[in-house]
């Protein structure tokens, strides 16, 4: 199941058990952004389905994708 991410949604405070939610944003051309997402998948950093769908940034030819990770403090 892919979770839709709302970029305007505020991050919640620290999670239980010493965990935090962190957002990682990648901005650039659609091809460049997809290349970074695929590279991070190959490195086993994040599954491709964990990233948001490409969203326009308001700049011509530029998109962004967002990944939310839960990390230990």
PDB file of C-alpha atoms in Angstrom:
ATOM      1  CA  UNK A   1       0.000   0.000   0.000  1.00  0.00           C
ATOM      2  CA  UNK A   2       1.419   3.382  -1.003  1.00  0.00           C
ATOM      3  CA  UNK A   3       0.802   6.245   1.377  1.00  0.00           C
ATOM      4  CA  UNK A   4       0.034   9.626  -0.175  1.00  0.00           C
ATOM      5  CA  UNK A   5       2.167  12.340   1.349  1.00  0.00           C
ATOM      6  CA  UNK A   6       0.935  15.869   1.848  1.00  0.00           C
ATOM      7  CA  UNK A   7       3.999  18.130   1.747  1.00  0.00           C
ATOM      8  CA  UNK A   8       2.133  20.790   3.733  1.00  0.00           C
ATOM      9  CA  UNK A   9       1.254  18.359   6.531  1.00  0.00           C
ATOM     10  CA  UNK A  10       3.325  19.219   9.615  1.00  0.00           C
ATOM     11  CA  UNK A  11       5.582  16.568  11.058  1.00  0.00           C
ATOM     12  CA  UNK A  12       4.442  15.231  14.367  1.00  0.00           C
ATOM     13  CA  UNK A  13       6.715  15.594  17.362  1.00  0.00           C
ATOM     14  CA  UNK A  14       9.049  12.849  18.543  1.00  0.00           C
ATOM     15  CA  UNK A  15       7.600   9.385  18.320  1.00  0.00           C
ATOM     16  CA  UNK A  16       7.415   6.951  21.197  1.00  0.00           C
ATOM     17  CA  UNK A  17      10.516   4.972  22.082  1.00  0.00           C
ATOM     18  CA  UNK A  18      13.041   7.624  21.043  1.00  0.00           C
ATOM     19  CA  UNK A  19      12.087   7.718  17.381  1.00  0.00           C
ATOM     20  CA  UNK A  20      11.702  10.722  15.100  1.00  0.00           C
ATOM     21  CA  UNK A  21      10.103  11.210  11.707  1.00  0.00           C
ATOM     22  CA  UNK A  22      12.360  12.854   9.141  1.00  0.00           C
ATOM     23  CA  UNK A  23      11.455  13.990   5.619  1.00  0.00           C
ATOM     24  CA  UNK A  24      13.842  13.815   2.704  1.00  0.00           C
ATOM     25  CA  UNK A  25      12.991  15.831  -0.405  1.00  0.00           C
ATOM     26  CA  UNK A  26      14.524  15.440  -3.842  1.00  0.00           C
ATOM     27  CA  UNK A  27      13.944  18.244  -6.354  1.00  0.00           C
ATOM     28  CA  UNK A  28      14.976  18.403  -9.995  1.00  0.00           C
ATOM     29  CA  UNK A  29      14.037  17.222 -13.442  1.00  0.00           C
ATOM     30  CA  UNK A  30      11.723  14.186 -13.486  1.00  0.00           C
ATOM     31  CA  UNK A  31      14.562  12.064 -14.865  1.00  0.00           C
ATOM     32  CA  UNK A  32      17.066  13.273 -12.261  1.00  0.00           C
ATOM     33  CA  UNK A  33      14.672  12.751  -9.374  1.00  0.00           C
ATOM     34  CA  UNK A  34      13.810   9.238 -10.577  1.00  0.00           C
ATOM     35  CA  UNK A  35      17.523   8.464 -10.869  1.00  0.00           C
ATOM     36  CA  UNK A  36      18.134   9.454  -7.235  1.00  0.00           C
ATOM     37  CA  UNK A  37      15.116   7.460  -6.013  1.00  0.00           C
ATOM     38  CA  UNK A  38      16.334   4.383  -7.919  1.00  0.00           C
ATOM     39  CA  UNK A  39      19.898   4.826  -6.626  1.00  0.00           C
ATOM     40  CA  UNK A  40      18.673   4.991  -3.025  1.00  0.00           C
ATOM     41  CA  UNK A  41      16.638   1.832  -3.673  1.00  0.00           C
ATOM     42  CA  UNK A  42      19.733   0.007  -4.967  1.00  0.00           C
ATOM     43  CA  UNK A  43      21.575   1.092  -1.813  1.00  0.00           C
ATOM     44  CA  UNK A  44      18.664  -0.361   0.201  1.00  0.00           C
ATOM     45  CA  UNK A  45      17.939   3.013   1.782  1.00  0.00           C
ATOM     46  CA  UNK A  46      14.259   3.099   0.795  1.00  0.00           C
ATOM     47  CA  UNK A  47      11.759   1.160  -1.265  1.00  0.00           C
ATOM     48  CA  UNK A  48      10.581   3.054  -4.327  1.00  0.00           C
ATOM     49  CA  UNK A  49       6.966   2.759  -3.179  1.00  0.00           C
ATOM     50  CA  UNK A  50       7.841   4.670   0.024  1.00  0.00           C
ATOM     51  CA  UNK A  51       8.386   7.887  -1.955  1.00  0.00           C
ATOM     52  CA  UNK A  52       5.553  10.248  -2.822  1.00  0.00           C
ATOM     53  CA  UNK A  53       4.438  10.549  -6.407  1.00  0.00           C
ATOM     54  CA  UNK A  54       6.225  13.306  -8.338  1.00  0.00           C
ATOM     55  CA  UNK A  55       4.745  16.713  -7.511  1.00  0.00           C
ATOM     56  CA  UNK A  56       5.277  19.931  -9.473  1.00  0.00           C
ATOM     57  CA  UNK A  57       7.359  22.574  -7.692  1.00  0.00           C
ATOM     58  CA  UNK A  58       6.053  25.543  -9.631  1.00  0.00           C
ATOM     59  CA  UNK A  59       9.247  25.790 -11.671  1.00  0.00           C
ATOM     60  CA  UNK A  60       9.163  24.695 -15.300  1.00  0.00           C
ATOM     61  CA  UNK A  61      10.384  21.121 -15.727  1.00  0.00           C
ATOM     62  CA  UNK A  62      10.985  20.582 -11.995  1.00  0.00           C
ATOM     63  CA  UNK A  63       9.324  18.037  -9.694  1.00  0.00           C
ATOM     64  CA  UNK A  64       9.856  16.853  -6.151  1.00  0.00           C
ATOM     65  CA  UNK A  65       9.376  13.588  -4.339  1.00  0.00           C
ATOM     66  CA  UNK A  66       9.290  13.203  -0.564  1.00  0.00           C
ATOM     67  CA  UNK A  67      10.289  10.277   1.623  1.00  0.00           C
ATOM     68  CA  UNK A  68       9.350  10.083   5.311  1.00  0.00           C
ATOM     69  CA  UNK A  69      11.584   7.849   7.426  1.00  0.00           C
ATOM     70  CA  UNK A  70      11.346   6.956  11.097  1.00  0.00           C
ATOM     71  CA  UNK A  71      14.769   7.051  12.727  1.00  0.00           C
ATOM     72  CA  UNK A  72      16.140   6.337  16.179  1.00  0.00           C
ATOM     73  CA  UNK A  73      17.303   9.347  18.145  1.00  0.00           C
TER      74      UNK A  73
END
